[in-house]
Amino acid sequence: MDFVIPNLGDGVDKADVARVLVKAGDVLAVDQPVLELETDKATVEVPSTVAGTITAVKVKRSEEHTS
């Protein structure tokens, strides 16, 4: 299953990955923080919406993503 970046709020259409908080092999719980995203307004911790085991991390620090 792919992890989808949630809507970051009105007027925020892009964010940089500040930190990746998981690695391949980690067991993930619902609501566990996965990423920290940095927008022009704030740094936001993004929690998981599912539980399971991380098989791969396909994003790196400082990559820009759009919502």
Coordinates of N, CA and C in Angstrom, one line a residue:
M1 N 0.9 -1.2 0.0 CA 0.0 0.0 0.0 C 0.9 1.2 0.0
D2 N 0.6 2.2 -0.8 CA 1.3 3.5 -0.8 C 0.7 4.4 0.2
F3 N 1.6 5.2 0.7 CA 1.2 6.3 1.7 C 0.9 7.5 1.0
V4 N -0.2 8.1 1.2 CA -0.6 9.3 0.5 C -0.5 10.5 1.4
I5 N 0.1 11.6 0.9 CA 0.2 12.8 1.7 C -1.2 13.4 1.9
P6 N -1.6 13.8 3.1 CA -2.9 14.3 3.3 C -3.0 15.8 2.8
N7 N -4.2 16.3 2.7 CA -4.3 17.8 2.5 C -3.7 18.5 3.6
L8 N -2.9 19.5 3.3 CA -2.1 20.2 4.3 C -2.8 21.5 4.7
G9 N -4.0 21.8 4.2 CA -4.7 23.0 4.6 C -5.0 23.9 3.5
D10 N -5.8 24.9 3.7 CA -6.1 25.9 2.7 C -4.9 26.7 2.3
G11 N -4.7 26.9 1.0 CA -3.6 27.7 0.5 C -2.2 27.0 0.6
V12 N -2.2 25.8 1.1 CA -0.9 25.1 1.1 C -0.9 24.0 0.0
D13 N -0.1 24.2 -1.0 CA -0.2 23.2 -2.1 C 1.2 22.4 -2.3
K14 N 2.2 22.8 -1.4 CA 3.4 22.0 -1.5 C 4.1 22.0 -0.2
A15 N 5.0 21.0 0.0 CA 5.7 20.9 1.3 C 7.0 20.2 1.0
D16 N 8.0 20.4 1.8 CA 9.3 19.7 1.7 C 9.3 18.7 2.9
V17 N 9.9 17.5 2.6 CA 10.1 16.5 3.6 C 11.2 17.0 4.6
A18 N 10.9 17.3 5.8 CA 11.9 17.7 6.8 C 12.6 16.5 7.4
R19 N 11.8 15.4 7.7 CA 12.4 14.2 8.3 C 11.5 13.0 7.9
V20 N 12.2 11.9 7.6 CA 11.5 10.6 7.5 C 11.7 9.9 8.8
L21 N 10.6 9.5 9.4 CA 10.6 9.0 10.8 C 10.5 7.5 10.9
V22 N 10.5 6.8 9.7 CA 10.4 5.4 9.7 C 11.5 4.9 8.7
K23 N 11.8 3.6 8.8 CA 12.7 2.9 7.8 C 12.1 1.6 7.4
A24 N 12.6 1.0 6.3 CA 12.1 -0.3 5.9 C 12.3 -1.3 7.1
G25 N 11.3 -2.1 7.3 CA 11.3 -3.1 8.3 C 10.6 -2.7 9.6
D26 N 10.4 -1.4 9.8 CA 9.7 -0.9 11.0 C 8.3 -1.4 11.0
V27 N 7.7 -1.7 12.2 CA 6.3 -2.0 12.3 C 5.6 -0.7 12.7
L28 N 4.6 -0.4 12.0 CA 3.9 0.9 12.1 C 2.5 0.7 12.7
A29 N 2.2 1.6 13.6 CA 0.8 1.6 14.2 C 0.0 2.7 13.7
V30 N -1.3 2.6 13.7 CA -2.2 3.7 13.3 C -1.8 4.9 14.1
D31 N -1.8 6.0 13.5 CA -1.5 7.3 14.1 C 0.0 7.5 14.5
Q32 N 0.8 6.6 14.2 CA 2.3 6.8 14.5 C 2.8 7.8 13.4
P33 N 3.6 8.7 13.9 CA 4.2 9.7 12.9 C 5.1 9.0 11.9
V34 N 5.0 9.4 10.7 CA 5.7 8.8 9.6 C 6.7 9.8 9.0
L35 N 6.2 11.0 8.8 CA 7.0 12.1 8.2 C 6.8 13.4 8.9
E36 N 7.8 14.3 8.8 CA 7.6 15.7 9.1 C 7.7 16.5 7.8
L37 N 6.7 17.2 7.5 CA 6.6 18.1 6.3 C 6.8 19.5 6.7
E38 N 7.5 20.2 6.0 CA 7.8 21.7 6.2 C 7.1 22.5 5.1
T39 N 6.2 23.3 5.5 CA 5.6 24.2 4.5 C 6.1 25.6 4.8
D40 N 5.7 26.6 4.0 CA 6.1 28.0 4.2 C 5.5 28.5 5.5
K41 N 4.6 27.8 6.1 CA 3.9 28.3 7.3 C 4.2 27.5 8.6
A42 N 4.5 26.2 8.5 CA 4.7 25.4 9.7 C 5.4 24.1 9.3
T43 N 5.9 23.4 10.3 CA 6.3 22.0 10.2 C 5.2 21.1 10.8
V44 N 4.8 20.1 10.0 CA 3.7 19.3 10.4 C 4.1 17.8 10.4
E45 N 3.8 17.1 11.5 CA 4.0 15.7 11.6 C 2.8 15.0 10.9
V46 N 3.1 14.0 10.1 CA 2.1 13.3 9.3 C 2.0 11.9 9.9
P47 N 0.8 11.6 10.5 CA 0.6 10.2 11.1 C 0.2 9.2 10.0
S48 N 0.4 8.0 10.3 CA -0.1 6.9 9.4 C -1.6 6.7 9.7
T49 N -2.3 6.3 8.6 CA -3.7 6.0 8.7 C -3.9 4.5 8.8
V50 N -2.8 3.7 8.6 CA -2.9 2.3 8.6 C -1.8 1.7 9.5
A51 N -2.0 0.4 9.9 CA -0.9 -0.3 10.6 C -0.3 -1.3 9.7
G52 N 0.9 -1.7 9.9 CA 1.6 -2.7 9.1 C 3.1 -2.6 9.2
T53 N 3.8 -3.2 8.3 CA 5.2 -3.2 8.2 C 5.7 -2.4 7.0
I54 N 6.7 -1.5 7.3 CA 7.2 -0.7 6.2 C 8.1 -1.6 5.3
T55 N 7.8 -1.7 4.0 CA 8.5 -2.5 3.1 C 9.6 -1.7 2.4
A56 N 9.3 -0.4 2.1 CA 10.2 0.5 1.4 C 9.9 1.9 1.7
V57 N 10.9 2.7 1.8 CA 10.7 4.2 1.9 C 11.2 4.8 0.6
K58 N 10.3 5.5 -0.1 CA 10.6 6.0 -1.4 C 10.7 7.5 -1.5
V59 N 10.9 8.1 -0.3 CA 11.0 9.6 -0.3 C 12.2 9.9 0.6
K60 N 12.9 11.0 0.3 CA 14.1 11.4 1.0 C 13.9 12.8 1.6
R61 N 14.7 13.1 2.6 CA 14.6 14.5 3.2 C 14.9 15.5 2.1
S62 N 14.2 16.6 2.2 CA 14.3 17.8 1.3 C 13.5 17.6 0.0
E63 N 12.9 16.5 -0.3 CA 12.1 16.3 -1.5 C 10.9 17.2 -1.4
E64 N 10.5 17.8 -2.5 CA 9.3 18.6 -2.4 C 8.1 17.7 -2.9
H65 N 6.9 17.9 -2.3 CA 5.7 17.2 -2.7 C 4.6 18.1 -2.7
T66 N 3.6 17.8 -3.6 CA 2.4 18.6 -3.7 C 1.2 17.9 -3.2
S67 N 0.3 18.6 -2.6 CA -0.9 17.9 -2.1 C -2.0 18.0 -3.2

